[in-house]
Amino acid sequence: MNLAYRDVRHNLGRFLLTCLGLGLLLGVVLAMIGIYRGLVVEALTLVQGMKADVWVVEANTQGPFAEASRIPGGAREAVARLPGVAAAGSLTFQTVEGDSSGQKVRLMTIGYEPDRPGGPANLIAGRAIGRSHYELVADVGSGLRLDDRVRLGRNLFQVVGLTKNQVASGGDPAAWITLLDSQRLQFDLAPPAARVQIARGMGAADRDIVNAVIARLDPGAAADEVATAARRWKHLSAMTSAEQETILTRSVVDRARRQIGMFTTILLVVSAVIIALIIYTMTMEKLKQIATLKLIGAPDRKIVAMIVQQSLALGMIGFCAGAALIMIIKDAFPRRVVLELDNLLTLGAIVFAVCLVASALGVRAALKVDPATALGG
Amino acid sequence: MPAPIIELRDVSKHFGEGDTRVDALRSVSLSVAPGEVIALLGPSGSGKTTLLNVIGCILEPSSGWVRLDDEVIYDGKMLRRDLRRLRLEKIGFIFQFHNLLPFLDATDNVAVAMELAGKSDRDARRAAGELLDYLEVGRRGAAFPAKLSGGEAQRVAIARALANKPRIILADEPTAALDSKRAGIVMDLLRKLAAEQQTAIVVVTHDEKIFDRFDRIHHLRDGQIDPAASSST
Ligand SMILES: Nc1ncnc2c1ncn2[C@@H]1O[C@H](COP(=O)(O)OP(=O)(O)O)[C@@H](O)[C@H]1O
Ligand SMILES: [Mg+2]
């Protein structure tokens, strides 16, 4: 007969409660891992969704996400003419607080030129922008719905399309408007500020400013060669999209990533200690029974099997409970929680290893116990 | 007189060294024949449990030799594993508290000892049931230890001790937790076993109510058997 199973069956309620507690703990660990992964994935979605090969930005900057970048709108023409470039598009990026029927909506607005690279990716409803003014494609994360009206600056925009999972690295949902609208939004200052600018001699003339130009290349063209070519213009700087992604993960979300990473690590260590303690005390409580088993002649292997099987069952059931829990609630998080099979498997393997190590401690104590202790009162 | 099953010659056991040295047993010699039921008496700390542990293949003496059923144990060649097998096959233990496994029902508490000795799951359960019937607790076979009365639990524990037809039964205060009627029943049972199966039984006890149930009573004092105070009945 399997002693581990019989013991669990006899104390089923308690065992399941312990599994549940462990499951909640591991659920939190998984949530943190998912939040960590989500942060990195979200930092990259916009860049990846644009499917650009080369980013051209202001000289000596790592824009437009890591640093401010302002380049003349004419740069797009020049970039488009570089050998190997199939298409180029100007982009602006600006975080704005809009207003939709009295509700504040915080959006990362992206100005783009319809029919050129940089438009909304992962459209799940409606359409892309068709008119040159006052249309907007928003991410569903903003809470906006089709045909909602949003006031941005001085103008009212209509939501014509919705995307999914398109957010800025800070978590603000993205919203696309035309480049012209976005430049208005950026440079149409409130009247007093405008007067100051005009007094300084900075008229409306240099309104054609964008934050970046992205280029898609012909098949076979090398991104770093195009970037090198673009860098020959003294006022521009360029990077491949791989470099842009590195900047995003290494510098833009780096602190947040490390912060969450640190916390996740601590949580993992704490969970490991708690699992070890649960299993160790579980074994300690049984020492008398183990002594009795030894006294009546049970071989060590039988005792080891009982402890190890129970710890592994506890760990694995707890882990599955935690994983199920987090799978159920992960979409309720305000930001993305990304859990892939490899994350689950890694944590599963860690839990497995911790259970083995913890049961090794219990096994050591169990093997040391003197069968004579069963005889004494 | 048949050859003794248990034979101890000049067995000594001490714990610790120097100032902390305790001589738990000093040159104890003892033999128990098949079918004999003997009692070990003595004040607390006199070495009764230590002696039982030495006979029970649990505790190696510091000197002297011990023979159980024609095998000299603790001869330096015996491994821990061999001692375990001896415990499993030749010795049954009965405790003051029943020490049944709380997560197994009465039948399985007996069957587990049989399975350890190699019986199949099904055979073990059937044989365990018969043994419980023999001890008149068969109808409590499905009950868990927590639901058994003291006397029932002790009888299940005796059934477990008997599971593998041991040649020797060692009992440490088996009746201390029972009232005198039940204590008498348990002792009568042990006597019956000794007579029917030619088992040697050694009982540690303080229980004066049951003194008349023993073939011999040995008094231990400071680790020695006191010949003057020991008696046959
Ligand atoms: N494992 C041990 N370590 C040290 N001293 C022990 C140990 N076991 C027993 N003793 C000592 O040996 C003596 C005899 O003990 P024990 O056999 O338990 O006596 P009894 O069972 O008659 O009360 C006591 O003084 C006790 O303290
Ligand atoms: Mg004692």
CSV table of C-alpha atoms and ligand atoms in Angstrom, one decimal, chain A residues 370, chain B residues 13-16 20 22-25 41-53 59 172-173 204 206 220 223, ligand 1:
chain,number,residue,atom,x,y,z
A,370,ASP,CA,16.0,6.3,16.3
B,13,LYS,CA,25.6,-0.9,27.9
B,14,HIS,CA,26.8,2.6,28.8
B,15,PHE,CA,25.9,5.9,27.4
B,16,GLY,CA,28.5,8.8,27.3
B,20,THR,CA,28.6,11.9,31.9
B,22,VAL,CA,25.8,6.3,32.6
B,23,ASP,CA,25.9,2.6,33.0
B,24,ALA,CA,22.4,1.6,31.9
B,25,LEU,CA,23.1,-2.1,31.9
B,41,LEU,CA,10.5,-4.8,36.9
B,42,GLY,CA,12.4,-2.0,38.4
B,43,PRO,CA,12.4,1.7,39.2
B,44,SER,CA,12.6,4.3,36.6
B,45,GLY,CA,16.1,4.6,35.1
B,46,SER,CA,17.0,1.1,36.1
B,47,GLY,CA,17.6,0.0,32.5
B,48,LYS,CA,14.4,-1.8,31.5
B,49,THR,CA,13.9,0.0,28.2
B,50,THR,CA,17.6,-0.2,27.4
B,51,LEU,CA,17.4,-4.0,27.9
B,52,LEU,CA,14.3,-4.3,25.7
B,53,ASN,CA,16.1,-2.2,23.0
B,59,LEU,CA,20.5,-0.8,20.4
B,172,ASP,CA,7.0,-1.9,27.1
B,173,GLU,CA,4.3,-1.1,29.7
B,204,VAL,CA,8.3,-4.4,31.1
B,206,HIS,CA,5.0,-1.7,36.9
B,220,LEU,CA,16.4,-4.6,37.6
B,223,GLY,CA,21.3,-1.8,35.4
C,1,LIG,N1,20.1,7.3,24.6
C,1,LIG,C1,20.5,7.5,25.9
C,1,LIG,N2,21.5,8.3,26.1
C,1,LIG,C2,22.0,8.5,27.4
C,1,LIG,N3,21.5,7.9,28.5
C,1,LIG,C3,20.5,7.1,28.3
C,1,LIG,C4,19.9,6.8,27.0
C,1,LIG,N4,18.9,5.9,27.2
C,1,LIG,C5,18.9,5.6,28.5
C,1,LIG,N5,19.8,6.3,29.2
C,1,LIG,C6,20.0,6.2,30.6
C,1,LIG,O1,20.2,4.9,30.9
C,1,LIG,C7,19.5,4.6,32.2
C,1,LIG,C8,18.5,3.5,32.0
C,1,LIG,O2,17.5,4.0,31.2
C,1,LIG,P1,16.2,3.2,30.8
C,1,LIG,O3,16.6,1.9,30.2
C,1,LIG,O4,15.3,4.0,29.9
C,1,LIG,O5,15.5,2.9,32.1
C,1,LIG,P2,14.0,2.5,32.5
C,1,LIG,O6,13.3,2.1,31.2
C,1,LIG,O7,14.1,1.4,33.4
C,1,LIG,O8,13.3,3.7,33.1
C,1,LIG,C9,18.9,5.9,32.6
C,1,LIG,O9,19.8,6.5,33.6
C,1,LIG,C10,18.9,6.7,31.4
C,1,LIG,O10,19.0,8.1,31.7
